[in-house]
Amino acid sequence: MLKAALISPSQSDYAGQEFERAFIHYIKALNYTMMALANPAKKVDHLESARIEARKVDILLSDIAYQKGTYQDAKDDESKLFYQLMKIFDILTGQVIYKDKLMYREDAYVRYMNG
């Protein structure tokens, strides 16, 4: 740990994001499913392993949803003071473009601003 702090972060172990860990379990479940199709003698064991990996994905994604919140939680957060202050700051710095308030006409600048 100290080596990574002093030299480079690339010297430490990569923990990965939550969704990356979910993808690992998903790919392992697909792998076990394909192994079950390829080896009929161990089909039951491989399908059981695939079921376990699918359950791990479900548990991990449920945990992420619990920690991060839902879309409704994010919508509720927009009404909080911090987000209102950030909107004001964006307006003051000129970083906000209201696309719904732009007039649409045959103007290259408007098309450029809309991306």
Short mmCIF file of C-alpha atoms in Angstrom, two decimals:
data_model
loop_
_atom_site.label_atom_id
_atom_site.label_comp_id
_atom_site.label_asym_id
_atom_site.label_seq_id
_atom_site.Cartn_x
_atom_site.Cartn_y
_atom_site.Cartn_z
CA MET A 1 0.00 0.00 0.00
CA LEU A 2 2.79 2.41 0.90
CA LYS A 3 4.64 1.48 -2.28
CA ALA A 4 1.62 2.43 -4.38
CA ALA A 5 1.23 5.72 -2.53
CA LEU A 6 4.87 6.68 -2.99
CA ILE A 7 5.55 5.39 -6.49
CA SER A 8 2.44 5.03 -8.60
CA PRO A 9 -1.20 4.02 -8.18
CA SER A 10 -0.68 1.46 -10.93
CA GLN A 11 1.47 -0.56 -8.52
CA SER A 12 -1.55 -1.37 -6.35
CA ASP A 13 -4.33 -3.88 -6.94
CA TYR A 14 -7.21 -2.74 -9.11
CA ALA A 15 -10.44 -2.98 -7.12
CA GLY A 16 -12.74 -2.32 -10.04
CA GLN A 17 -16.12 -0.64 -10.19
CA GLU A 18 -19.29 -2.29 -8.95
CA PHE A 19 -20.67 -2.81 -12.45
CA GLU A 20 -17.40 -4.43 -13.54
CA ARG A 21 -17.74 -6.99 -10.76
CA ALA A 22 -21.32 -7.63 -11.87
CA PHE A 23 -20.10 -8.24 -15.43
CA ILE A 24 -17.52 -10.73 -14.16
CA HIS A 25 -20.23 -12.80 -12.46
CA TYR A 26 -22.43 -12.49 -15.55
CA ILE A 27 -19.68 -13.77 -17.83
CA LYS A 28 -18.95 -16.61 -15.41
CA ALA A 29 -22.64 -17.58 -15.51
CA LEU A 30 -22.54 -17.62 -19.31
CA ASN A 31 -19.36 -19.68 -19.20
CA TYR A 32 -20.94 -22.28 -16.91
CA THR A 33 -23.99 -22.41 -19.18
CA MET A 34 -21.82 -23.07 -22.23
CA MET A 35 -19.84 -25.69 -20.30
CA ALA A 36 -23.13 -27.41 -19.44
CA LEU A 37 -24.04 -27.54 -23.12
CA ALA A 38 -20.61 -28.86 -24.08
CA ASN A 39 -20.38 -31.53 -21.37
CA PRO A 40 -23.66 -33.41 -20.82
CA ALA A 41 -22.09 -35.59 -18.11
CA LYS A 42 -21.64 -32.60 -15.79
CA LYS A 43 -24.63 -30.61 -17.03
CA VAL A 44 -26.36 -30.44 -13.64
CA ASP A 45 -23.22 -29.28 -11.83
CA HIS A 46 -22.48 -26.57 -14.39
CA LEU A 47 -26.07 -25.33 -14.45
CA GLU A 48 -26.02 -25.14 -10.65
CA SER A 49 -22.82 -23.10 -10.84
CA ALA A 50 -24.43 -20.82 -13.43
CA ARG A 51 -27.42 -20.36 -11.12
CA ILE A 52 -25.09 -19.42 -8.25
CA GLU A 53 -23.29 -16.85 -10.41
CA ALA A 54 -26.62 -15.40 -11.54
CA ARG A 55 -27.64 -15.10 -7.89
CA LYS A 56 -24.36 -13.28 -7.15
CA VAL A 57 -25.16 -10.80 -9.94
CA ASP A 58 -28.62 -10.26 -8.47
CA ILE A 59 -27.24 -9.70 -4.96
CA LEU A 60 -24.55 -7.32 -6.20
CA LEU A 61 -26.95 -5.26 -8.32
CA SER A 62 -29.47 -5.10 -5.47
CA ASP A 63 -26.72 -3.87 -3.17
CA ILE A 64 -25.67 -1.22 -5.71
CA ALA A 65 -29.29 -0.06 -6.06
CA TYR A 66 -29.60 0.14 -2.27
CA GLN A 67 -26.38 2.13 -1.86
CA LYS A 68 -26.73 4.45 -4.84
CA GLY A 69 -30.49 4.86 -4.81
CA THR A 70 -33.07 4.75 -7.56
CA TYR A 71 -34.06 7.19 -10.28
CA GLN A 72 -36.77 8.52 -7.98
CA ASP A 73 -34.15 9.20 -5.30
CA ALA A 74 -32.07 11.09 -7.84
CA LYS A 75 -35.10 13.11 -8.86
CA ASP A 76 -35.77 13.96 -5.22
CA ASP A 77 -32.14 15.00 -4.81
CA GLU A 78 -32.54 17.61 -7.55
CA SER A 79 -34.77 19.63 -5.25
CA LYS A 80 -32.16 19.77 -2.51
CA LEU A 81 -30.21 22.93 -1.82
CA PHE A 82 -26.87 21.68 -3.20
CA TYR A 83 -28.29 20.92 -6.63
CA GLN A 84 -30.10 24.24 -6.73
CA LEU A 85 -26.85 26.03 -5.90
CA MET A 86 -25.01 24.06 -8.60
CA LYS A 87 -27.63 25.09 -11.16
CA ILE A 88 -27.14 28.73 -10.17
CA PHE A 89 -23.36 28.32 -10.43
CA ASP A 90 -23.71 26.76 -13.90
CA ILE A 91 -25.87 29.67 -15.02
CA LEU A 92 -23.41 32.22 -13.66
CA THR A 93 -20.47 30.57 -15.42
CA GLY A 94 -22.41 30.21 -18.66
CA GLN A 95 -22.22 26.44 -18.79
CA VAL A 96 -25.93 25.88 -19.25
CA ILE A 97 -27.66 25.79 -22.61
CA TYR A 98 -31.40 25.32 -22.51
CA LYS A 99 -32.03 23.42 -25.72
CA ASP A 100 -35.79 23.66 -25.34
CA LYS A 101 -35.59 27.48 -25.36
CA LEU A 102 -33.56 27.73 -28.56
CA MET A 103 -35.50 28.72 -31.65
CA TYR A 104 -35.16 26.19 -34.42
CA ARG A 105 -34.40 27.66 -37.78
CA GLU A 106 -32.04 26.93 -40.60
CA ASP A 107 -29.04 28.19 -38.73
CA ALA A 108 -25.77 26.30 -38.56
CA TYR A 109 -24.97 27.74 -35.13
CA VAL A 110 -28.15 26.34 -33.59
CA ARG A 111 -27.46 22.92 -35.07
CA TYR A 112 -23.91 23.13 -33.75
CA MET A 113 -25.10 24.02 -30.24
CA ASN A 114 -27.60 21.14 -30.21
CA GLY A 115 -24.83 18.73 -31.06
#
